[in-house]
CSV table of C-alpha atoms in Angstrom, one decimal:
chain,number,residue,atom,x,y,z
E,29,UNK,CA,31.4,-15.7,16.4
E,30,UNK,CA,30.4,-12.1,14.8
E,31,UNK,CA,30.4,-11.6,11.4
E,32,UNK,CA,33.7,-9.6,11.4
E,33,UNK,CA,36.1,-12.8,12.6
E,34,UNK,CA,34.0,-14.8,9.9
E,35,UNK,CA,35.5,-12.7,7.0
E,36,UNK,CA,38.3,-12.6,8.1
E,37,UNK,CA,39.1,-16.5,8.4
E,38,UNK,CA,37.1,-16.7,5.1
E,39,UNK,CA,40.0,-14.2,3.7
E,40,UNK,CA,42.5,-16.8,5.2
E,41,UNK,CA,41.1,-19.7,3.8
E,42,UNK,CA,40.6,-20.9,7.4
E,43,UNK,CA,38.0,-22.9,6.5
E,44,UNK,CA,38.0,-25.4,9.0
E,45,UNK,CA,38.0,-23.8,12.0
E,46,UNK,CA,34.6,-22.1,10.6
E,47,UNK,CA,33.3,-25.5,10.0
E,48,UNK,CA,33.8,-26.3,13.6
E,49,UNK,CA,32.5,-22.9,14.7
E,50,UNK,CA,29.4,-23.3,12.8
E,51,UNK,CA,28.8,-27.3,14.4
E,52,UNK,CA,28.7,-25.2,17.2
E,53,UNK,CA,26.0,-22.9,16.9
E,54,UNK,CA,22.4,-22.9,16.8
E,55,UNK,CA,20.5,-23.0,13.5
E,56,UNK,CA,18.6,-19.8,14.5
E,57,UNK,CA,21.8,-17.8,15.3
E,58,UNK,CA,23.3,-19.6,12.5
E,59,UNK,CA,20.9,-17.7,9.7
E,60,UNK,CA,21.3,-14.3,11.9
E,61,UNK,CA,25.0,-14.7,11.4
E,62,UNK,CA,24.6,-15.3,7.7
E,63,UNK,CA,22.4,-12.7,7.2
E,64,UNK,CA,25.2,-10.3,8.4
E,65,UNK,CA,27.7,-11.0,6.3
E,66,UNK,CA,28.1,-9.2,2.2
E,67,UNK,CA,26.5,-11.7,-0.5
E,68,UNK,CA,30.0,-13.2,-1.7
E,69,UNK,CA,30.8,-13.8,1.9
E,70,UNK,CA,27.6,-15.0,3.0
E,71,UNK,CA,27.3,-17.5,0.2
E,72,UNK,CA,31.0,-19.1,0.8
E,73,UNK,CA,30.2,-19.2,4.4
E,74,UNK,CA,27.0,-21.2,3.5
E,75,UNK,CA,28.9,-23.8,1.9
E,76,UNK,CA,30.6,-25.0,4.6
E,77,UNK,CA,27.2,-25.9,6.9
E,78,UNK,CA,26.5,-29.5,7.7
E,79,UNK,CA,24.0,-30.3,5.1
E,80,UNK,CA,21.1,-31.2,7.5
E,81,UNK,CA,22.0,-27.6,9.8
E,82,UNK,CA,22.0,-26.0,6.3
E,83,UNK,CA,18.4,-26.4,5.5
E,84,UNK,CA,17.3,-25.6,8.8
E,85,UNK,CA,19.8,-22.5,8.8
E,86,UNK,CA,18.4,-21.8,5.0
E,87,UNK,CA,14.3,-21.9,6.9
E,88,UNK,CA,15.2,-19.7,9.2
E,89,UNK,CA,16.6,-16.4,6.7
E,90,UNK,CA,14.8,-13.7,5.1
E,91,UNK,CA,14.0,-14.4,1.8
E,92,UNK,CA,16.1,-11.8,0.1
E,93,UNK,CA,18.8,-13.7,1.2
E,94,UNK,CA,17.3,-17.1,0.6
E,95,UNK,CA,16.7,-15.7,-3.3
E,96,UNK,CA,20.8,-14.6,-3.3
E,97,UNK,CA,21.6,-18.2,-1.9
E,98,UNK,CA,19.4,-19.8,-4.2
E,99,UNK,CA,20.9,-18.2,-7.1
E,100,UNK,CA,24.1,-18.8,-6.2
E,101,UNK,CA,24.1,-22.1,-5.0
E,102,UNK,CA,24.5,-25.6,-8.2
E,103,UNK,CA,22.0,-27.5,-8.8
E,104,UNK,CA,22.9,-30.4,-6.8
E,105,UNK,CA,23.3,-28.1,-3.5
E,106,UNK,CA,20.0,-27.3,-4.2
E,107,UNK,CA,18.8,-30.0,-4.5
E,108,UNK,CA,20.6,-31.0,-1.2
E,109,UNK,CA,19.3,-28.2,0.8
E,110,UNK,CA,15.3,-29.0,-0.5
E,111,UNK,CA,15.4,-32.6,0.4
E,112,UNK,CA,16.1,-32.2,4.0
E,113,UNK,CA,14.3,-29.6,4.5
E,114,UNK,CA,10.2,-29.9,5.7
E,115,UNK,CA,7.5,-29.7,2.9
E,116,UNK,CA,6.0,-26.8,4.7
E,117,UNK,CA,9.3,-25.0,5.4
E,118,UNK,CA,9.8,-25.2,1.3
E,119,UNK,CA,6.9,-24.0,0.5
E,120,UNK,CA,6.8,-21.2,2.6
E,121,UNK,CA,10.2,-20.4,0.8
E,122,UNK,CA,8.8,-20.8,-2.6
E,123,UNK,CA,5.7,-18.4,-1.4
E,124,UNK,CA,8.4,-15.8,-1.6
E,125,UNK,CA,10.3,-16.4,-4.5
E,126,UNK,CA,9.9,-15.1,-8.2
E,127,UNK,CA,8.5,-17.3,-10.6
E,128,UNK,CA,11.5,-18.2,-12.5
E,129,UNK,CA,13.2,-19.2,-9.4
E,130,UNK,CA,10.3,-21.5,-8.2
E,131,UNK,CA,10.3,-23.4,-11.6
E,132,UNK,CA,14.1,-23.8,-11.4
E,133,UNK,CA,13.8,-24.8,-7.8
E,134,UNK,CA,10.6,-27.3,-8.7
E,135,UNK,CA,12.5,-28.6,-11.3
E,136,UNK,CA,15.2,-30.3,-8.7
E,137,UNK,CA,12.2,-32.1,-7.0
E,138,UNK,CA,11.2,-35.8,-7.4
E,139,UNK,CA,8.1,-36.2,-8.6
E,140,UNK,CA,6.1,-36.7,-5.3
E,141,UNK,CA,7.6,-33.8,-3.7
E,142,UNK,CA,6.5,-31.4,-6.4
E,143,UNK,CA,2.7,-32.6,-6.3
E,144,UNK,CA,2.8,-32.1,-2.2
E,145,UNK,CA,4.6,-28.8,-2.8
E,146,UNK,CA,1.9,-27.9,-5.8
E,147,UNK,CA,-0.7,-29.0,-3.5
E,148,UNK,CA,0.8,-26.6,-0.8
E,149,UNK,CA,0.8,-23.5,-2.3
E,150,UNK,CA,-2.5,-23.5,-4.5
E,151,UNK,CA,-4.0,-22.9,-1.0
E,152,UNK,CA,-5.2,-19.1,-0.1
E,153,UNK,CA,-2.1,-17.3,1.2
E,154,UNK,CA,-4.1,-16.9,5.1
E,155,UNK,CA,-5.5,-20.6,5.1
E,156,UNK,CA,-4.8,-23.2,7.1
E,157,UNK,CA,-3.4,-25.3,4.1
E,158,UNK,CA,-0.9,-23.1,3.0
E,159,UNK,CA,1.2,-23.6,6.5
E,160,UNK,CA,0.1,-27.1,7.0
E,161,UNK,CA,2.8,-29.5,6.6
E,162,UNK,CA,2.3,-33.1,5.0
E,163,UNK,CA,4.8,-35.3,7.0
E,164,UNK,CA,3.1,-36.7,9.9
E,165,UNK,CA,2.9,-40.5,11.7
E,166,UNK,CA,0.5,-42.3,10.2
E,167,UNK,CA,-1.2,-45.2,12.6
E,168,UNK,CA,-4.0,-48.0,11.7
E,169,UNK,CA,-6.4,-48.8,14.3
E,170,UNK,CA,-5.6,-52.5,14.8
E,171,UNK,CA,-1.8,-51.8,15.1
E,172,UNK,CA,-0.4,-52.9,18.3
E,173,UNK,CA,1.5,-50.7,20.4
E,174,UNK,CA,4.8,-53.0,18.4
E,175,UNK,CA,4.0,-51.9,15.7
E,176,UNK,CA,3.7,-48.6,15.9
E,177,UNK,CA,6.7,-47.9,17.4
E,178,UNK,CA,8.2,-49.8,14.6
E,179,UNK,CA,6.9,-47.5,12.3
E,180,UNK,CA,7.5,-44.7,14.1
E,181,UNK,CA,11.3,-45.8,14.5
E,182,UNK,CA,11.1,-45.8,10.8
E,183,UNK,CA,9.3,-43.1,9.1
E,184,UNK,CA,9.9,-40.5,12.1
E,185,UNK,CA,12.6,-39.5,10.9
E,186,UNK,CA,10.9,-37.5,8.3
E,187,UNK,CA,8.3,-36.6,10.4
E,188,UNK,CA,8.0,-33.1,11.4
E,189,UNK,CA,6.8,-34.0,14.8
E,190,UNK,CA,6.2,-37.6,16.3
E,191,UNK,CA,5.1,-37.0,19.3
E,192,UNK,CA,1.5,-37.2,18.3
E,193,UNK,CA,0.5,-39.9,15.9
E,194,UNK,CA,-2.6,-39.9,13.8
E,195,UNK,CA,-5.2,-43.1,13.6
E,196,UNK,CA,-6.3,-43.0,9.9
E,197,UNK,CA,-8.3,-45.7,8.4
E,198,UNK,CA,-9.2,-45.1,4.8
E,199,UNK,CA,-8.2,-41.9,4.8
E,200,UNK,CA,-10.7,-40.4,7.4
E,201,UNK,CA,-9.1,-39.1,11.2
E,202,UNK,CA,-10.7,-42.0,14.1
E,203,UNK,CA,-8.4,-40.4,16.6
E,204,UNK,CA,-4.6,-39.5,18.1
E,205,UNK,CA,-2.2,-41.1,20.0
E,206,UNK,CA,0.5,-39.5,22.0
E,207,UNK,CA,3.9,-41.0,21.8
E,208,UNK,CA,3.5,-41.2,26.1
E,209,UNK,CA,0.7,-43.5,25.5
E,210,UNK,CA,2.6,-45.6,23.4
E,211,UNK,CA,5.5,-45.6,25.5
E,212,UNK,CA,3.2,-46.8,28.7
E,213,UNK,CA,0.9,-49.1,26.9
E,214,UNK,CA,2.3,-53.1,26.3
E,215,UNK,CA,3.5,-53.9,23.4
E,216,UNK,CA,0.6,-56.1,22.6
E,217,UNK,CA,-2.4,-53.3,23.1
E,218,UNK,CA,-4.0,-52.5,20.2
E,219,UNK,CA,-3.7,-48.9,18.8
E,220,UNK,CA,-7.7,-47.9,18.6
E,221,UNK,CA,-8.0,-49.3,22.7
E,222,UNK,CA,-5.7,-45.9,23.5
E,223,UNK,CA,-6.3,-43.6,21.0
E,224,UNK,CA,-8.1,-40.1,21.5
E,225,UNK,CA,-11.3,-40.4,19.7
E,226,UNK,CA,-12.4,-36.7,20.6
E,227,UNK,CA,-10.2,-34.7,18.2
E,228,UNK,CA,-9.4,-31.0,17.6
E,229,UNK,CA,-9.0,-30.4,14.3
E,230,UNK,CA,-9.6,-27.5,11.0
E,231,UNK,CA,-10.2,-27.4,7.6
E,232,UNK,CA,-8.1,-26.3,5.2
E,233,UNK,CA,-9.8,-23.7,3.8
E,234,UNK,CA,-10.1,-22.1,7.9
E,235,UNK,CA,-8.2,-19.2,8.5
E,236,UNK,CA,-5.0,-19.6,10.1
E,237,UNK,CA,-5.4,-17.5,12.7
E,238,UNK,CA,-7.9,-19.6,14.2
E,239,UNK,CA,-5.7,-22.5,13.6
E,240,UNK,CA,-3.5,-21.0,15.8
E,241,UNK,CA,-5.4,-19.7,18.4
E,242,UNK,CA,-6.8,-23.6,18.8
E,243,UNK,CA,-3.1,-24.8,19.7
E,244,UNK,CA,-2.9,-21.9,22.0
E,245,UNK,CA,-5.9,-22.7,23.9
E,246,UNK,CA,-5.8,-25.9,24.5
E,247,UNK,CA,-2.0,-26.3,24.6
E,248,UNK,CA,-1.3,-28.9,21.1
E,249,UNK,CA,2.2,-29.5,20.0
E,250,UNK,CA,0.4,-30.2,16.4
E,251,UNK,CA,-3.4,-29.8,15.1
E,252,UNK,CA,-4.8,-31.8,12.7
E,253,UNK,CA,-5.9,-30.8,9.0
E,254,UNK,CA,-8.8,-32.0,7.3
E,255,UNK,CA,-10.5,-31.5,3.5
E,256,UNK,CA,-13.9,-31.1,3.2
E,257,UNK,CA,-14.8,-35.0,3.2
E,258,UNK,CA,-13.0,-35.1,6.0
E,259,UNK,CA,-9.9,-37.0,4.8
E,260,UNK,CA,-7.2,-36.2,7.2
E,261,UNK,CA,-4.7,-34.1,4.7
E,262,UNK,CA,-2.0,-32.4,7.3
E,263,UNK,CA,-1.0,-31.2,10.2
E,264,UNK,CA,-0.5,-27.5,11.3
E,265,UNK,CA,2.4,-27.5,14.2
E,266,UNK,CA,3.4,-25.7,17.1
E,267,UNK,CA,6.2,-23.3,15.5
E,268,UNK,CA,4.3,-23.2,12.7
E,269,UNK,CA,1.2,-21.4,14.9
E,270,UNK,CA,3.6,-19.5,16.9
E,271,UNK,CA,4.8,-17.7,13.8
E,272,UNK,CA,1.2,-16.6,12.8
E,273,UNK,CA,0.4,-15.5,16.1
E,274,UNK,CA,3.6,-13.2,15.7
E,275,UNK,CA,2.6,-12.3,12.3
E,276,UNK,CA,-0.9,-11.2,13.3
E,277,UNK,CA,0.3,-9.1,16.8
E,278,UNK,CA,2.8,-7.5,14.3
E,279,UNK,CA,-0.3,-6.6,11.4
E,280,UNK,CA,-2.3,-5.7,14.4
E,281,UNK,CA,0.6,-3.2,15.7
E,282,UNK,CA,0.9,-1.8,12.8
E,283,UNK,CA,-2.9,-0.9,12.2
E,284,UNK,CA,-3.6,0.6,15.5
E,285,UNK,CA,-0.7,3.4,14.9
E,286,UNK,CA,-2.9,3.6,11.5
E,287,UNK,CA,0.2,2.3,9.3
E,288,UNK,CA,-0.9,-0.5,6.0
E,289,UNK,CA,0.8,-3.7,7.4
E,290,UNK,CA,4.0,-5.2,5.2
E,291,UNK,CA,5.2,-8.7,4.9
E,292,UNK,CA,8.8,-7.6,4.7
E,293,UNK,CA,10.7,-6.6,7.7
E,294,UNK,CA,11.6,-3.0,9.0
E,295,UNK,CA,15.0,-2.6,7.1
E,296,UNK,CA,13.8,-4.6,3.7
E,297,UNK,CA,11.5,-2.2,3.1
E,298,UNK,CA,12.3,0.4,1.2
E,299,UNK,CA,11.6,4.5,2.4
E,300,UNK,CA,9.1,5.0,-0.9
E,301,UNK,CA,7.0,1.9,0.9
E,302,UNK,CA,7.3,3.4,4.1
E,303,UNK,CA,6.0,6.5,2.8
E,304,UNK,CA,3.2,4.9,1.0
E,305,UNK,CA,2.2,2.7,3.8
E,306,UNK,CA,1.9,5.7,5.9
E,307,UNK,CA,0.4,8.5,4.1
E,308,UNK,CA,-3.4,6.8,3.4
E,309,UNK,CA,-4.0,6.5,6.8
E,310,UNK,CA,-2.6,10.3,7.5
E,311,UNK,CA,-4.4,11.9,4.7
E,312,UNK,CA,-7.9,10.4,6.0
E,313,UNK,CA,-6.6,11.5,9.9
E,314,UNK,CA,-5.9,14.7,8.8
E,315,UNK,CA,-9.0,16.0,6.5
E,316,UNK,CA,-11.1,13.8,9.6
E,317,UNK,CA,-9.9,16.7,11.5
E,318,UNK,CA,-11.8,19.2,9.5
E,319,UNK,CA,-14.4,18.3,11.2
E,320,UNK,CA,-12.9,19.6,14.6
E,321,UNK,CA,-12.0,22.9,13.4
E,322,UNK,CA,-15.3,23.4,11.8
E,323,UNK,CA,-16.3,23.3,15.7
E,324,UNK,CA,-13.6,25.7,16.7
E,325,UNK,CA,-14.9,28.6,14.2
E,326,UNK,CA,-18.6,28.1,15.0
E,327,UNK,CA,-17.7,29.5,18.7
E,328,UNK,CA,-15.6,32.3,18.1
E,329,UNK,CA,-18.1,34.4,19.5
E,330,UNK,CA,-17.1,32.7,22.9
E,331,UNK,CA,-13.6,32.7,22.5
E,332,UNK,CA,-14.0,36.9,22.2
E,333,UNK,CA,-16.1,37.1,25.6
E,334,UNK,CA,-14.1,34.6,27.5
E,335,UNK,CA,-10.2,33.9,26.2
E,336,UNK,CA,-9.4,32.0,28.6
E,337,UNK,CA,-11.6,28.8,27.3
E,338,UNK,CA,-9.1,28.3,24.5
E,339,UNK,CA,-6.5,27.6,27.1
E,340,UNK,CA,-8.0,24.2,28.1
E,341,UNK,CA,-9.5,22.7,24.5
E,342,UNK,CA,-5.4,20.8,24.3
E,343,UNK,CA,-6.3,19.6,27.7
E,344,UNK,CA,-10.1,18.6,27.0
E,345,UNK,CA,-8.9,16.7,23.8
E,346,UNK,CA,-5.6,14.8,24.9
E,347,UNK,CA,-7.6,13.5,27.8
E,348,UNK,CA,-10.6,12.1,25.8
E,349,UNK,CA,-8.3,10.8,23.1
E,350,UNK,CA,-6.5,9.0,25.7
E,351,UNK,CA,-9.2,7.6,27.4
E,352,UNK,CA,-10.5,6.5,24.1
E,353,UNK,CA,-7.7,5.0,23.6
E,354,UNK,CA,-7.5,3.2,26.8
E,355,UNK,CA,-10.2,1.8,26.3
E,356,UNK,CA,-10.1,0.5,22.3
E,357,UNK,CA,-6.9,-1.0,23.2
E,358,UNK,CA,-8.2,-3.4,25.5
E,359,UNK,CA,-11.1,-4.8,23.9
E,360,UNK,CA,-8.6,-5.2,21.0
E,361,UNK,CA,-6.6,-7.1,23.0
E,362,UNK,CA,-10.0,-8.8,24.5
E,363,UNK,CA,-11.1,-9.8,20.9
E,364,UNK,CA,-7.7,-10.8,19.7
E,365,UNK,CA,-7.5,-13.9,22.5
E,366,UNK,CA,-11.3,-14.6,22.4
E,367,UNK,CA,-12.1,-13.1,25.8
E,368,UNK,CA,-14.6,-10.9,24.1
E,369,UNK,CA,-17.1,-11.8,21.5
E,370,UNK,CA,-19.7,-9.4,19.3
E,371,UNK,CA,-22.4,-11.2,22.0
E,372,UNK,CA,-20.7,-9.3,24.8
E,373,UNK,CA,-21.3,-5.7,23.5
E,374,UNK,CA,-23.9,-5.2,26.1
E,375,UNK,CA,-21.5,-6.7,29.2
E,376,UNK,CA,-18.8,-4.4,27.5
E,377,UNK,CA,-20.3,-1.0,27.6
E,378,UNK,CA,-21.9,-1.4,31.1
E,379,UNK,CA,-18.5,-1.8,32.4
E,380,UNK,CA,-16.6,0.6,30.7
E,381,UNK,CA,-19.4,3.1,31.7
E,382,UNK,CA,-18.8,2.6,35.5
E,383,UNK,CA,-14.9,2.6,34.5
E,384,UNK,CA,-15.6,5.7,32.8
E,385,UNK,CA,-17.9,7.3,35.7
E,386,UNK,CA,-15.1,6.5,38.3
E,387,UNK,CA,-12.1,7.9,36.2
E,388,UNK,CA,-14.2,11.1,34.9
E,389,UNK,CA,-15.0,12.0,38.2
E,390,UNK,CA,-11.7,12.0,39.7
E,391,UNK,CA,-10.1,13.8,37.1
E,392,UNK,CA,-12.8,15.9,37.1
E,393,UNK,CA,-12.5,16.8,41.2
E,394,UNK,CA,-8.9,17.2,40.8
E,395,UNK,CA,-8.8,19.5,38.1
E,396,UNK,CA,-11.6,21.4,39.3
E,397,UNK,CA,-10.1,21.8,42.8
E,398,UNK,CA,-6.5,23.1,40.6
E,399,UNK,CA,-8.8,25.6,38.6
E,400,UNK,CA,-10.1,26.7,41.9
E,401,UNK,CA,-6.9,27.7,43.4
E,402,UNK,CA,-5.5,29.1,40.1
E,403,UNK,CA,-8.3,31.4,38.5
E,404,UNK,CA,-10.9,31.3,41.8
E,405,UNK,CA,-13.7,30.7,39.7
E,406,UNK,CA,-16.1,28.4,40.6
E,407,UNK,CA,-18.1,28.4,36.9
E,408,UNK,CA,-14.8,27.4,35.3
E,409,UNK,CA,-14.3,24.7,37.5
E,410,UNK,CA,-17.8,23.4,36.6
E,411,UNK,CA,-17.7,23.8,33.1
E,412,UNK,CA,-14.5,21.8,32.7
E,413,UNK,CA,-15.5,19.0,35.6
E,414,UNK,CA,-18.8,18.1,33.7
E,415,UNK,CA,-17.2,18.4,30.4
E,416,UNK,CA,-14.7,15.6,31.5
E,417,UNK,CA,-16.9,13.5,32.8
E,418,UNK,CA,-19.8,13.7,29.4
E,419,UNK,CA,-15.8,13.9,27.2
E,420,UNK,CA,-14.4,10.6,29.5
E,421,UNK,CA,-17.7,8.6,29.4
E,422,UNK,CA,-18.4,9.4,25.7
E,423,UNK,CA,-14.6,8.8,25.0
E,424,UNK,CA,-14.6,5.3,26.6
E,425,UNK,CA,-18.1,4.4,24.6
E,426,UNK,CA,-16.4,5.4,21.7
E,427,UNK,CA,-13.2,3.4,22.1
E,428,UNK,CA,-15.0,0.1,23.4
E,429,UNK,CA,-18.1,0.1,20.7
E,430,UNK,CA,-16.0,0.9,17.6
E,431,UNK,CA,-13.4,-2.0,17.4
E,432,UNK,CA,-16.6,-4.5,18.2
E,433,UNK,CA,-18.7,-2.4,15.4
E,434,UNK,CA,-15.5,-3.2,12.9
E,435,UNK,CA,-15.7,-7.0,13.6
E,436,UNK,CA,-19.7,-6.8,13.3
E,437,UNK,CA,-18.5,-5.3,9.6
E,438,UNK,CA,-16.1,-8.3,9.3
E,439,UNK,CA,-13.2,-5.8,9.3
E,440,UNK,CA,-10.0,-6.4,12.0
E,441,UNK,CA,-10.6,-4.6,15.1
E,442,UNK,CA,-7.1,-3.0,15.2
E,443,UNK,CA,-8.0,-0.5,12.5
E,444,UNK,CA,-10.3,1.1,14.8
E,445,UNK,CA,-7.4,2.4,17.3
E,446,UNK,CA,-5.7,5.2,19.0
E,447,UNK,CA,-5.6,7.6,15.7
E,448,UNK,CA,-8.7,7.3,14.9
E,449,UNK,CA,-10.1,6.7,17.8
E,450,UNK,CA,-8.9,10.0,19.0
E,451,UNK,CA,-10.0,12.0,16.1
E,452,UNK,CA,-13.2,10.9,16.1
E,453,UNK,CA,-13.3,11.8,20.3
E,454,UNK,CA,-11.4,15.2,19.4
E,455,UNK,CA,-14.5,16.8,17.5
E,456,UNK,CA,-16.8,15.3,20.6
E,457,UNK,CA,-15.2,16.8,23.3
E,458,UNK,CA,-14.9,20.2,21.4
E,459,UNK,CA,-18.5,20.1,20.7
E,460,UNK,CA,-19.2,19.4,24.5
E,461,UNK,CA,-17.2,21.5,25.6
E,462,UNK,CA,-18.3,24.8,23.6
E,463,UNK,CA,-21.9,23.3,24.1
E,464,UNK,CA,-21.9,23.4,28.1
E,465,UNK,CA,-19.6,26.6,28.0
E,466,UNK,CA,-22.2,28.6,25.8
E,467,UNK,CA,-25.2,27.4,28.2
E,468,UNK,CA,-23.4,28.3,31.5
E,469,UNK,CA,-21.7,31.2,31.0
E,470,UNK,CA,-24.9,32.3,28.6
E,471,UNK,CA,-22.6,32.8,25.6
């Protein structure tokens, strides 16, 4: 169904059939649908969700259109779409929402739910508590395997995720138990005879990020949260990791092309944003550059006895820059999944030197050989095959050693990327490059 044949059977009151179209359809495709649609439209076509498919469909939108919904929608609708949804899912919502709208929404809460939600958001916005969510299994340590699953049968149901349970015994974390090790235990084992005493959990106050590259590594469907007395408080799950790791690659994207990272999406951002989350970064690029023509003029003199050495500064640059680049972008991506730590600087620049000894030498040979066959002059091919290799090997130093040097300075690596990365090689190779031209060709 696209969002054309949805306003039309709205417009004919055919509101059944959209019911059963909807029962049809995926939450996820359900909220892309929505989003489609004009407010009026969008809100009607809400309406007639199932109410358990309409606060997963209302988790999934953007909150622009979870703000229209929510002003749109009674009180008791609401209130409907809040109780069934997760703790963590509503809190992420109310992270987005003005403050008027949070006390409204708040308002419709029992009690309990608005101390859990409280709780949830007085966390700092990249912590682990602020994605955590509070509905978890709950297990004792002399519960047999019967019990459990009676309790599972009866509490999982608001349960984000029962497929790992949590041994807790006055509020401290003794260990997991998977819901396969309950199902292949007897009914009579006791619960602390199977459960996982070596546990991989965070702290609330730890950075998400890390949170998420724990489920990563070691391959958790949920990670358990812990205060610092060690009382087991929440648990941080799968999707819930998955959408961090997504929310970091898309920050680190955006700082390597040297562009402030936004929260809202591509199209909710409006062009005076765009402009200012550009122009910082292009202003530093561009008076960084200075620096590069300042080298030009210094060697005019050269340019007057030999002309033909402006011809292959474009050259000289692009190809350091790139190989700067090259090389920044991997250890980025190196750092990013742990494959490369601040202890591996040493490791890192050995290698990328023989990288960049190999790759400046070839591209030194085969331009050489081209300026050899187009000006037959063997001085010009010398001066531009060692300038590529000091340009390359200095280019690749550059681009591996910076991103670590930015993580030394507690800074994200990212920032340190191609337009940077380049301008800062740009005035090196130009300075190389007059330098050995000047001292062969006694300038």
């Amino acid at each position: 169904m696209v969002e054309k044949e949805v306003c039309e059977l709205l417009a004919g009151r055919q509101y059944k059939k959209i019911k059963e179209a909807f029962a049809q359809m995926n939450e996820v495709d359900l909220a892309d649908l929505l989003e489609q649609l004009p407010e009026k439209e969008m809100v009607m076509a809400f309406r007639l969700i199932g109410k358990e498919e309409a606060a997963e469909t209302f988790s999934y939108m953007e909150p622009k259109q979870q703000q229209i919904l929510v002003e749109a929608l009674t009180e008791r609708e609401l209130s409907e779409v809040l109780d069934e949804m997760f703790l963590d899912d509503a809190a992420d919502v109310l992270e987005e929402m003005p403050a008027n709208v949070v006390e409204r929404i708040l308002a419709r809460t029992d009690p309990e739910t608005r101390r859990q939600l409280n709780q949830l958001l007085s966390y700092p916005e990249d912590s682990v508590g602020s994605i955590m969510t509070v509905e978890y299994v709950d297990l004792k340590p002399r519960m047999t395997v019967k019990e459990a699953l009676e309790k599972i049968r009866r509490v999982g149901i608001d349960s984000e995720t029962i497929y790992t349970c949590y041994v807790i015994q006055n509020k401290k974390l003794l260990g997991i138990v998977t819901a396969r090790a309950l199902l292949i235990s007897h009914e009579d084992t006791v619960i602390e005879d199977i459960m996982e005493s070596n546990i991989i959990k965070v702290n609330t106050y730890d950075d998400q990020e890390e949170a998420a590259k724990l489920v990563r590594k070691y391959g958790l469907i949920a990670l358990p949260v812990v205060d610092k007395e060690g009382c087991m408080v929440g648990i941080v799950t799968v999707d819930d990791a998955m959408e961090v790791m997504q929310d970091e690659n898309t920050e680190d994207m955006t700082l390597m092309a040297a562009i402030q990272p936004s929260e809202s999406t591509y199209f909710g951002t409006s062009v005076l944003r765009h402009a200012r989350n550009r122009i910082p970064w292009l202003l530093v690029l561009m008076f960084s550059a200075t620096f590069t023509g300042m080298i030009i003029t210094k060697y005019e003199t050269a340019f007057a006895a030999i002309p033909l050495l402006v011809s292959f500064i474009p050259m000289i640059m692009d190809t350091s820059g790139n190989c700067g680049s090259q090389s920044a972008t991997l250890i980025i991506c190196g750092m990013a999944v742990d494959e490369i730590r601040l202890r591996d600087v040493f490791k890192v620049v050995w290698k990328e030197i023989r990288v960049a000894m190999a790759v400046s030498t070839t591209l030194a040979v085969a331009n050489g050989a081209r300026i050899l066959i187009m000006y037959h002059d063997m001085k010009l091919a010398l001066l531009i095959g060692l300038t590529l290799v000091c340009t390359v090997t200095l280019a690749e130093l550059i681009g591996c050693m910076l991103p670590m040097l930015a993580k030394r300075c507690r800074l994200d690596p990212a920032i340190m990327a191609s337009p940077l990365i380049t301008t800062c090689v740009d005035a090196a190779a130009i300075a190389i490059y007059f330098f050995i031209a000047t001292k062969l060709f006694s300038l």
